[in-house]
PDB file of C-alpha atoms in Angstrom:
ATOM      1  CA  UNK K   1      -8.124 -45.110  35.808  1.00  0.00           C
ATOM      2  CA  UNK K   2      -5.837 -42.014  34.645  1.00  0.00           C
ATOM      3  CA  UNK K   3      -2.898 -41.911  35.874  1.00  0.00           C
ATOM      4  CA  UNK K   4      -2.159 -38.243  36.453  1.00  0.00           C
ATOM      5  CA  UNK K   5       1.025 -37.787  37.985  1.00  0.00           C
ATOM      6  CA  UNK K   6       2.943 -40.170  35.439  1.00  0.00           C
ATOM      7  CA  UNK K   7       1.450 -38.130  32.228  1.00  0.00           C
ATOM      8  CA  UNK K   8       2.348 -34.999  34.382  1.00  0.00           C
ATOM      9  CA  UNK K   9       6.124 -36.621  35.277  1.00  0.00           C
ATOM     10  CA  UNK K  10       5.890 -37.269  31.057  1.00  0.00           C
ATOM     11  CA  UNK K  11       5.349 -34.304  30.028  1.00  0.00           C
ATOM     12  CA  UNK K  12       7.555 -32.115  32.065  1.00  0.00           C
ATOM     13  CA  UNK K  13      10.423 -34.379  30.981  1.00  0.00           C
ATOM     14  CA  UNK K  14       9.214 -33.710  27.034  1.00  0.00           C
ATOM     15  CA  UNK K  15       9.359 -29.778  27.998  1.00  0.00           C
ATOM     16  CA  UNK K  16      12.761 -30.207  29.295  1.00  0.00           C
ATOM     17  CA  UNK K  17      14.235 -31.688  26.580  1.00  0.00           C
ATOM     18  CA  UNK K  18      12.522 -29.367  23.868  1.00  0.00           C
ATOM     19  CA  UNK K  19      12.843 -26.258  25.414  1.00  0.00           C
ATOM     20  CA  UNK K  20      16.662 -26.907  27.705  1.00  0.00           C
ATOM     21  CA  UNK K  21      17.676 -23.565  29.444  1.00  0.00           C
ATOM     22  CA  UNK K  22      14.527 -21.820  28.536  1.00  0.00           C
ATOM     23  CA  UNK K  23      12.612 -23.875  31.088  1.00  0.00           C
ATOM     24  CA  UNK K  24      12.912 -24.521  34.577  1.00  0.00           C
ATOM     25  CA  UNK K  25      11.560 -25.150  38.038  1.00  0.00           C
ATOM     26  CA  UNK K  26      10.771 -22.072  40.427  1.00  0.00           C
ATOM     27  CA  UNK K  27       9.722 -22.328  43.611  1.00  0.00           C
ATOM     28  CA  UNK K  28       6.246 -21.873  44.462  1.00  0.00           C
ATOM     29  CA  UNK K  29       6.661 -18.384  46.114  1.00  0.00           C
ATOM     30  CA  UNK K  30       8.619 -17.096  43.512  1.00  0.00           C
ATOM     31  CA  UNK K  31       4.939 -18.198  41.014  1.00  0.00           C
ATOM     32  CA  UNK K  32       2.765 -15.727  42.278  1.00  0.00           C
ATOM     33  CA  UNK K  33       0.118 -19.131  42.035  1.00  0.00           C
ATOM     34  CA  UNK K  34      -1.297 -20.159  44.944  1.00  0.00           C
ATOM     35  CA  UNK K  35      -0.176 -23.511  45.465  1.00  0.00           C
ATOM     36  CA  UNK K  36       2.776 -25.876  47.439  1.00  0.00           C
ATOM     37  CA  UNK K  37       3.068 -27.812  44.220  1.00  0.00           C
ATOM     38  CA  UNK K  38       5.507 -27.857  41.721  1.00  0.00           C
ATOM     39  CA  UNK K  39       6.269 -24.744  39.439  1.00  0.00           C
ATOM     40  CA  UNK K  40       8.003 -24.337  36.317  1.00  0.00           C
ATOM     41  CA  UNK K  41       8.918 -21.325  34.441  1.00  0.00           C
ATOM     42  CA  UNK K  42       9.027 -20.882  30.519  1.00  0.00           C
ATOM     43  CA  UNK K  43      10.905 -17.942  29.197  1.00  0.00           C
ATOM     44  CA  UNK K  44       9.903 -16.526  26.093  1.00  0.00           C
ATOM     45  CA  UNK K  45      10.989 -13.629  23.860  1.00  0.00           C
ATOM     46  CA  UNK K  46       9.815 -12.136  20.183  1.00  0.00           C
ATOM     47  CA  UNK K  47      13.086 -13.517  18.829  1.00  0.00           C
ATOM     48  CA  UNK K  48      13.953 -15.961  16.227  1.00  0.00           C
ATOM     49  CA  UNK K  49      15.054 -19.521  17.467  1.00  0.00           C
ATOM     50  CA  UNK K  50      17.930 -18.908  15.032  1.00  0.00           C
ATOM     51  CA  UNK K  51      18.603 -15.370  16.242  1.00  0.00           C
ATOM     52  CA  UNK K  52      22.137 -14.290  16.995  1.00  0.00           C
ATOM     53  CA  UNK K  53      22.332 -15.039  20.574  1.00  0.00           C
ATOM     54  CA  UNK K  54      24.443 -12.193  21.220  1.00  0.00           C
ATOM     55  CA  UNK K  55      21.681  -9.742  20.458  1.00  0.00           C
ATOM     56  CA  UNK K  56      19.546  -8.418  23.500  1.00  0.00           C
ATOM     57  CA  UNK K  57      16.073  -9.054  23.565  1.00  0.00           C
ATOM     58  CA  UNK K  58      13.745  -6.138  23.669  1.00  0.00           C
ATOM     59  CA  UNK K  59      10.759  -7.739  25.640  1.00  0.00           C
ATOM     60  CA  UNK K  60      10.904 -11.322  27.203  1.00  0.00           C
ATOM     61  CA  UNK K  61       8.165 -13.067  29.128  1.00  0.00           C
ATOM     62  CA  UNK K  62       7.981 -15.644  31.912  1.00  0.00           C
ATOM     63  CA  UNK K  63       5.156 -18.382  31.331  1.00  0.00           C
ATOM     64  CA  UNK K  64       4.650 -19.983  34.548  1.00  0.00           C
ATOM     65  CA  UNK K  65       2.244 -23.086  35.626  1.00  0.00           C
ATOM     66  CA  UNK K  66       1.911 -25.951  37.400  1.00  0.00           C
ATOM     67  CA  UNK K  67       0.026 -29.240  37.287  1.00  0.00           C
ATOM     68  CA  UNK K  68      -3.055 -29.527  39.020  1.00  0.00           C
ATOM     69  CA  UNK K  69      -4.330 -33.014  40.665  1.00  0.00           C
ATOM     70  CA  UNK K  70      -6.682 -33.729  37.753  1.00  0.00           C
ATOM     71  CA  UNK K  71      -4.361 -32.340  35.200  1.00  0.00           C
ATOM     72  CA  UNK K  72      -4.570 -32.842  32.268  1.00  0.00           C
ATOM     73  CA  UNK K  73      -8.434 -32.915  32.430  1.00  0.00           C
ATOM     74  CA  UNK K  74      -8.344 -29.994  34.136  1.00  0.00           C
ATOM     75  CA  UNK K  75      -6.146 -26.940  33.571  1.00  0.00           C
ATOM     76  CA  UNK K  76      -3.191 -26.163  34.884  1.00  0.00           C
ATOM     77  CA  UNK K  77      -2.521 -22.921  36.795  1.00  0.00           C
ATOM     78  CA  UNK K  78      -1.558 -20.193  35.049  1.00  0.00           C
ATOM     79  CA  UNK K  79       0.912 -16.811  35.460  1.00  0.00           C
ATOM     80  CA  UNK K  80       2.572 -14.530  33.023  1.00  0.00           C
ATOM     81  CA  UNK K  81       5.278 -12.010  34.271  1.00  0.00           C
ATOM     82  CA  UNK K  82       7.616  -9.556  32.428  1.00  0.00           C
ATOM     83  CA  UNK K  83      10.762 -10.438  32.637  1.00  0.00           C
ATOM     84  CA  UNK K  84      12.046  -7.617  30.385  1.00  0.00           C
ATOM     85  CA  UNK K  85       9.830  -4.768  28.848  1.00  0.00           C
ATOM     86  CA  UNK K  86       6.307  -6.072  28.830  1.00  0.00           C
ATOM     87  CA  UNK K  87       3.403  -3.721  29.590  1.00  0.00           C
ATOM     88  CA  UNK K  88       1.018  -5.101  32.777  1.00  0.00           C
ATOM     89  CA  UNK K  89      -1.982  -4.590  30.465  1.00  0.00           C
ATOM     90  CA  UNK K  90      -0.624  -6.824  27.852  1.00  0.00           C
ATOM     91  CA  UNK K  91       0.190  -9.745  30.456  1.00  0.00           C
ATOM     92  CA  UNK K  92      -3.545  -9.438  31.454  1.00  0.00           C
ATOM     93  CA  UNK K  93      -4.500  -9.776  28.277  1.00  0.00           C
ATOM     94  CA  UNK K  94      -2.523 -12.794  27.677  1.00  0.00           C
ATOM     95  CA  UNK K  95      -3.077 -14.619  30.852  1.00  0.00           C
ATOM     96  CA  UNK K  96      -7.036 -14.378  29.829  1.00  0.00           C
ATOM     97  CA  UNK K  97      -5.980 -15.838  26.459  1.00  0.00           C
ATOM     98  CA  UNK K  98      -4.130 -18.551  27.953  1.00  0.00           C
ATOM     99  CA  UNK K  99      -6.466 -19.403  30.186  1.00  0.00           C
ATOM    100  CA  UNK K 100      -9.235 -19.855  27.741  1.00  0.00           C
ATOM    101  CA  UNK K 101      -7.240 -22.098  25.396  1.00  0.00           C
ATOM    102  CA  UNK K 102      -6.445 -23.851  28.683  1.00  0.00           C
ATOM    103  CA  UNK K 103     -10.160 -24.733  28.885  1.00  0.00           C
ATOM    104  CA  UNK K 104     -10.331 -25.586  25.076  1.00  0.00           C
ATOM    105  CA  UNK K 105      -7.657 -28.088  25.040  1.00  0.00           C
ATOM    106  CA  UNK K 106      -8.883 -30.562  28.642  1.00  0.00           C
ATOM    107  CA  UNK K 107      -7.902 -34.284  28.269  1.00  0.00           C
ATOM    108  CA  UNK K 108      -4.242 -33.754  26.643  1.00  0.00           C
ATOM    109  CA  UNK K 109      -1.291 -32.695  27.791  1.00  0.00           C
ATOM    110  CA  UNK K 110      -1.156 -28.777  26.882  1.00  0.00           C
ATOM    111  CA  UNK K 111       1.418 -26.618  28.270  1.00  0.00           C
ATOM    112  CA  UNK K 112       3.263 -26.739  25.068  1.00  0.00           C
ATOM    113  CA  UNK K 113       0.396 -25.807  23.007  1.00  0.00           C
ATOM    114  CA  UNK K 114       0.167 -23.105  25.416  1.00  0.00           C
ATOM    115  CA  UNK K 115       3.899 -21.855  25.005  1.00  0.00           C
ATOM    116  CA  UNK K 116       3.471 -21.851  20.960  1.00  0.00           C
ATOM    117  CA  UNK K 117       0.429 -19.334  21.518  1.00  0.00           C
ATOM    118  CA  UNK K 118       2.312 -17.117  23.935  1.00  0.00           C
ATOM    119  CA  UNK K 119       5.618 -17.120  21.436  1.00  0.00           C
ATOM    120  CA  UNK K 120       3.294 -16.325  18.193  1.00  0.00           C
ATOM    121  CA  UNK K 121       1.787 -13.385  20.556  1.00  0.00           C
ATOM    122  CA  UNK K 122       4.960 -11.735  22.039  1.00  0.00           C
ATOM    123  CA  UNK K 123       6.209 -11.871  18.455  1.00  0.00           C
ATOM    124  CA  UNK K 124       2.931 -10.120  17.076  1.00  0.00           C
ATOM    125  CA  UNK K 125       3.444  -7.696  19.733  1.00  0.00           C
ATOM    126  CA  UNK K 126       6.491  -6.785  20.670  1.00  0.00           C
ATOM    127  CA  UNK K 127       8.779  -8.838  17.601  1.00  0.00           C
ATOM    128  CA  UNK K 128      11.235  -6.378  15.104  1.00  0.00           C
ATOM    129  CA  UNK K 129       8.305  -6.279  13.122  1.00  0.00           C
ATOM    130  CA  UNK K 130       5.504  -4.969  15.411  1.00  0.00           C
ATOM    131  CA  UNK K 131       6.666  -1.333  14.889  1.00  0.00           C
ATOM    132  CA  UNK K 132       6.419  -0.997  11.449  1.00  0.00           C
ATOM    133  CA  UNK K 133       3.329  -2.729  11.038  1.00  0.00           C
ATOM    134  CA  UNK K 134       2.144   0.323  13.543  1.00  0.00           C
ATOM    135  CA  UNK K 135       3.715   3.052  11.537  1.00  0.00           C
ATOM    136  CA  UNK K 136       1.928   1.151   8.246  1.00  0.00           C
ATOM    137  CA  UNK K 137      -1.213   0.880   9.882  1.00  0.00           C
ATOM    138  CA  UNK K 138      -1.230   4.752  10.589  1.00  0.00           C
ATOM    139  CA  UNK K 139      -0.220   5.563   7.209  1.00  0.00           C
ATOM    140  CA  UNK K 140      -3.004   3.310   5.958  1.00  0.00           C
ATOM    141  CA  UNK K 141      -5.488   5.347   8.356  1.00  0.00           C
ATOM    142  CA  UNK K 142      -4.388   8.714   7.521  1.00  0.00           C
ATOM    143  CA  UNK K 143      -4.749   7.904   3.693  1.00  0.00           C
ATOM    144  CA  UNK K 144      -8.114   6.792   4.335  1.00  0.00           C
ATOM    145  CA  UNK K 145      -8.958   9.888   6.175  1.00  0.00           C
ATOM    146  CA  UNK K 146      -7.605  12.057   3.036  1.00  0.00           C
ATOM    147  CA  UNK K 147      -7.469  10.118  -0.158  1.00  0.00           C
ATOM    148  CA  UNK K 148     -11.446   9.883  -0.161  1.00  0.00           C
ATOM    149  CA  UNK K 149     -12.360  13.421   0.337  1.00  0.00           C
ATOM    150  CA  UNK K 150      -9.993  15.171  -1.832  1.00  0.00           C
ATOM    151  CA  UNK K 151     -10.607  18.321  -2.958  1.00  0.00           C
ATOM    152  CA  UNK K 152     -14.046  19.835  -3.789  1.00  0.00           C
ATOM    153  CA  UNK K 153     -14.527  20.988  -7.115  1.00  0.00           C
ATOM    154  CA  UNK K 154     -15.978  24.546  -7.395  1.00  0.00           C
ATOM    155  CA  UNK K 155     -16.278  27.339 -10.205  1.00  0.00           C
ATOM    156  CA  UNK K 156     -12.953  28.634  -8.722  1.00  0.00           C
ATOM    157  CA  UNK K 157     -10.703  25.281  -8.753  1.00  0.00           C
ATOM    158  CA  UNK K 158     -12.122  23.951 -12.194  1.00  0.00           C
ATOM    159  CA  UNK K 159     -11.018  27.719 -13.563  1.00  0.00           C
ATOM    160  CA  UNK K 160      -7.576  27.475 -12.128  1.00  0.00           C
ATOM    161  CA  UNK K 161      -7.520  23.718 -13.781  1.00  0.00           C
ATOM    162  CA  UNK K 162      -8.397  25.066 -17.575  1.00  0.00           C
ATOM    163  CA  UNK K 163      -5.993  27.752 -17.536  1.00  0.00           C
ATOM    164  CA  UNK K 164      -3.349  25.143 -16.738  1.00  0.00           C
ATOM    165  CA  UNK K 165      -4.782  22.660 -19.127  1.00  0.00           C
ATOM    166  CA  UNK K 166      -5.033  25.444 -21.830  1.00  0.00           C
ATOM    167  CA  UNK K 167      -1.523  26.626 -21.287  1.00  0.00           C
ATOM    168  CA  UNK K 168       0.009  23.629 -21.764  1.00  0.00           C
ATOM    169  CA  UNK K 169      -2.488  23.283 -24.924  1.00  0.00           C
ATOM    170  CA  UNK K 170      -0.588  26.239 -26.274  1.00  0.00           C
ATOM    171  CA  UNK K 171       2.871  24.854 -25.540  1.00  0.00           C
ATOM    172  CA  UNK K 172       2.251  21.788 -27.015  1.00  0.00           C
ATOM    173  CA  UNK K 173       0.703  23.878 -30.417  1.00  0.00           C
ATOM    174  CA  UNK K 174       3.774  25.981 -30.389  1.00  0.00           C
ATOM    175  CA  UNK K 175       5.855  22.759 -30.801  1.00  0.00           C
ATOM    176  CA  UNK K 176       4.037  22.541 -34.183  1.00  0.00           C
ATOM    177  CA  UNK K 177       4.831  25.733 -35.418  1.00  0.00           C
ATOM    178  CA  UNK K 178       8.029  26.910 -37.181  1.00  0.00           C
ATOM    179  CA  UNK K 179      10.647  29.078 -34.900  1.00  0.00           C
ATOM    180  CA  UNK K 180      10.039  32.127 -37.095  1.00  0.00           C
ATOM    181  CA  UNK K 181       6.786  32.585 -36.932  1.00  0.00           C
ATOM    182  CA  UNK K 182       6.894  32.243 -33.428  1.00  0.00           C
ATOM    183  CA  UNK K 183      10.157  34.858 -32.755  1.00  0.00           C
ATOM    184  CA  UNK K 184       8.264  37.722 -35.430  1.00  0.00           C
ATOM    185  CA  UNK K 185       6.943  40.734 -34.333  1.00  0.00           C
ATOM    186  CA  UNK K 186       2.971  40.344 -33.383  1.00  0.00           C
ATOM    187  CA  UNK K 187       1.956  42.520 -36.214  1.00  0.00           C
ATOM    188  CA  UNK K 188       3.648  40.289 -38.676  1.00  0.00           C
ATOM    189  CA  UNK K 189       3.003  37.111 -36.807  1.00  0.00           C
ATOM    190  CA  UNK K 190       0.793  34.631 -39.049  1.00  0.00           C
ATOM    191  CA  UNK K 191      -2.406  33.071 -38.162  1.00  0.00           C
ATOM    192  CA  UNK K 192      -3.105  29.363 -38.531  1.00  0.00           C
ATOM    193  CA  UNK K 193      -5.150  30.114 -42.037  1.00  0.00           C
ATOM    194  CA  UNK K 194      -2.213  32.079 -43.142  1.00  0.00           C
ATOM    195  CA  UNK K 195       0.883  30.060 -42.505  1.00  0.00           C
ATOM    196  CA  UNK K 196      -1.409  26.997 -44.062  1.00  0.00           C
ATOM    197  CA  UNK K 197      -1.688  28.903 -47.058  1.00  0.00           C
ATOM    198  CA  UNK K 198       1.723  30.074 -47.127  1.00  0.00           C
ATOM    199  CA  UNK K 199       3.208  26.802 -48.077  1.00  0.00           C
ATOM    200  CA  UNK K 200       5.436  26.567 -44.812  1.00  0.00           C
ATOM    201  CA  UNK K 201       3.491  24.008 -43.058  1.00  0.00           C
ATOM    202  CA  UNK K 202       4.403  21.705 -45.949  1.00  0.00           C
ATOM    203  CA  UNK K 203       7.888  21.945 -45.598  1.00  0.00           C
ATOM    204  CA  UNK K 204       7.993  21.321 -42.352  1.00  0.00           C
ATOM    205  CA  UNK K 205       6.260  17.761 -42.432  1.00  0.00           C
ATOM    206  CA  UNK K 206       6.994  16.639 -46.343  1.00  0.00           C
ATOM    207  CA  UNK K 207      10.003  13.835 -46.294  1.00  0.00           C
ATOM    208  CA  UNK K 208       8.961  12.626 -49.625  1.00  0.00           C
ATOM    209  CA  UNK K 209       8.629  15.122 -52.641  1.00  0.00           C
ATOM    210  CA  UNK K 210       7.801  12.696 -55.137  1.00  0.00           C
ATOM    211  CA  UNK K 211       4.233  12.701 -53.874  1.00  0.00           C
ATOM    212  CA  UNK K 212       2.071  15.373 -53.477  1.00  0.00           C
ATOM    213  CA  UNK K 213      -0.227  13.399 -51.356  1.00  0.00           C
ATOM    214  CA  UNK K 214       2.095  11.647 -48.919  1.00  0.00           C
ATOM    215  CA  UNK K 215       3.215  15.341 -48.242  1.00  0.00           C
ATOM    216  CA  UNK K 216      -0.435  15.797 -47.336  1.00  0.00           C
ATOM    217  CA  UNK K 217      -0.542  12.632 -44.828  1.00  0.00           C
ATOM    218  CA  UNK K 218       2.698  13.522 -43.452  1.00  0.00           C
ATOM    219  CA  UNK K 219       1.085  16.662 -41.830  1.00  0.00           C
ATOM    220  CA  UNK K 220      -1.726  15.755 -39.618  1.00  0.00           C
ATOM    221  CA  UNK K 221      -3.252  19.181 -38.821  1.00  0.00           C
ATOM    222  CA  UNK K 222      -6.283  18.708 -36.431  1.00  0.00           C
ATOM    223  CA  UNK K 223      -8.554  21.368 -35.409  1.00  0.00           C
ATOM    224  CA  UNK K 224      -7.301  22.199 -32.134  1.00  0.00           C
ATOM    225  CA  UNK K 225      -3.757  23.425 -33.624  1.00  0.00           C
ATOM    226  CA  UNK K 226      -5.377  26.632 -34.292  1.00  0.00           C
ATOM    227  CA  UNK K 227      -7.535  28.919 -32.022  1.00  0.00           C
ATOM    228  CA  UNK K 228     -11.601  29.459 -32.751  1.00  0.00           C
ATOM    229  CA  UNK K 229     -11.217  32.351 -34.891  1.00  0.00           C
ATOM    230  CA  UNK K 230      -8.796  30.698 -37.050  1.00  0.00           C
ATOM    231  CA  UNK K 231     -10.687  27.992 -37.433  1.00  0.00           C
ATOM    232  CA  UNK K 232     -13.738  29.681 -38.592  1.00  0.00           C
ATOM    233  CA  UNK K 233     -11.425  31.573 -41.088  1.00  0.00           C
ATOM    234  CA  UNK K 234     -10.555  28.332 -42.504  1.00  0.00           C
ATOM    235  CA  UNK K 235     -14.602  27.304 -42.877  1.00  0.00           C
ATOM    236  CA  UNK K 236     -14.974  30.204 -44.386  1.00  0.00           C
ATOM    237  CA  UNK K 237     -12.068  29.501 -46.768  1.00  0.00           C
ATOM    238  CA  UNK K 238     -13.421  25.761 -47.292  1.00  0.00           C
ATOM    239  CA  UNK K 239     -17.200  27.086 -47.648  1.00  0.00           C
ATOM    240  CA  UNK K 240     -16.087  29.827 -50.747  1.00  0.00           C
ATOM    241  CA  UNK K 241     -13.902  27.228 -52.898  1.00  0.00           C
ATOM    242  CA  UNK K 242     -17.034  24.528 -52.368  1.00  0.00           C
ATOM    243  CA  UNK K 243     -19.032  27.045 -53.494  1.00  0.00           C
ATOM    244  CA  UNK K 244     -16.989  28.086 -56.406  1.00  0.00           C
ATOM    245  CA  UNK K 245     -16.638  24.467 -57.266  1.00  0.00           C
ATOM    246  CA  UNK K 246     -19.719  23.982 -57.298  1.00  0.00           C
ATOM    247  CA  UNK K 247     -20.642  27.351 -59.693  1.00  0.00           C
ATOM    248  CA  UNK K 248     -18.132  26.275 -62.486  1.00  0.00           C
ATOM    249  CA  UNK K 249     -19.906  22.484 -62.082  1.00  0.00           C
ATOM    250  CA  UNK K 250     -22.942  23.635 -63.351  1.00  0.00           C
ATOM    251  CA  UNK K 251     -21.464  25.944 -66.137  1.00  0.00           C
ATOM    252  CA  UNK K 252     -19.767  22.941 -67.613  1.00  0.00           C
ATOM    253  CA  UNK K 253     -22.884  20.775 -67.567  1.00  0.00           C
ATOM    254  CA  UNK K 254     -24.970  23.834 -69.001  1.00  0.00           C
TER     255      UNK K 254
END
């Protein structure tokens, strides 16, 4: 046969000794249970064990129970009270909580068990943490409500987005080109075919002059440095000499 009120006498001496001036017996009207029996009185806050002492809790909670007759193979009663800054809809929530792992943990002694739970939930909930998880969790739901969407691409917007792209296009070309030819008048300015032809472009790029080819390689001139109509001057250009070179080929073989 169990007996109940030694394991009950056990385990409120273990509670004592683990948890000193945080626990304590209350009287029975102070429980808000409904019982003559014996009540004790956990206090709890969100703050570290190791926790300057000096600092002021922001929230702290009062776990209260006592032993029924069958205990522990039936649960004890249960209270939670705020003792310092704890909403009433939280403690409701909590007692409920409580209470069920109450009814999952019949035939041991639980009220520590119990304590641990409450301690990991006021520190979820009201620990130096909790804010900042709230402000993250806000962030995280306003990028979700913005990042998707985005902006809609129309006519208009992909427009706007070429002229940029193109304007820096041109900056970037204008890097390429010598100071002079950019600082001339318009009417003298050169175009792309011209200032190829002129020689300049080679002394820009050449670092070796003992070889006409690694002048060549040195400037890589790629078809978007120059705009469409100089580039179809320079096909032009490239069409006539392969055609001339081709003419005085066949003269020599006739």
């Amino acid at each position: 046969m169990t007996d109940y009120v030694q394991e009950q006498e056990m385990e409120i001496e273990a509670l004592e000794a683990i948890l000193m001036d945080d626990f304590k017996e209350i009287h029975s009207s102070e429980s808000g249970l409904n019982t003559s029996n014996r009540c004790f009185q956990i206090t709890l806050s969100p703050q570290d064990d190791e926790a300057d002492e000096s600092t002021t809790a922001s929230a702290e909670l009062g776990l209260i129970f006592s032993h029924t007759e069958n205990y522990p193979d039936e649960p004890p009663l249960l209270n939670v009270r705020s003792l310092r800054g704890i909403q009433g809809s939280d403690l409701q929530i909590l007692k409920k909580k409580l209470e069920q792992e109450a009814d999952e943990n019949l035939g041991m002694a639980m009220v520590y068990t119990l304590f641990t739970s409450a301690k990991e939930w006021i520190s979820e909930r009201y620990g130096p943490d909790a804010n900042n998880d709230s402000i993250e969790q806000g962030e995280v739901a306003k990028d979700d409500i913005i990042v998707p969407h985005g902006e809609p691409v129309t006519l208009q917007t992909f427009l706007a987005w070429r002229e940029r792209f193109e304007a820096e296009l041109a900056l970037e070309r204008a890097k390429l080109m010598p100071e002079s030819a950019l600082t001339a008048p318009k009417e003298k300015k050169l175009t792309g075919k011209q200032w190829f032809e002129s020689g300049r472009a080679k002394g820009l790029a050449a670092v070796n002059e003992e070889s006409e080819e690694e002048d060549v390689e040195d400037i890589d001139f790629d078809d978007d440095d120059f705009e469409d109509d100089e580039e179809e001057d320079m096909l032009e250009h490239y069409l006539a000499e392969k055609s001339d070179s081709s003419s005085h080929s066949s003269r020599i073989a006739n």
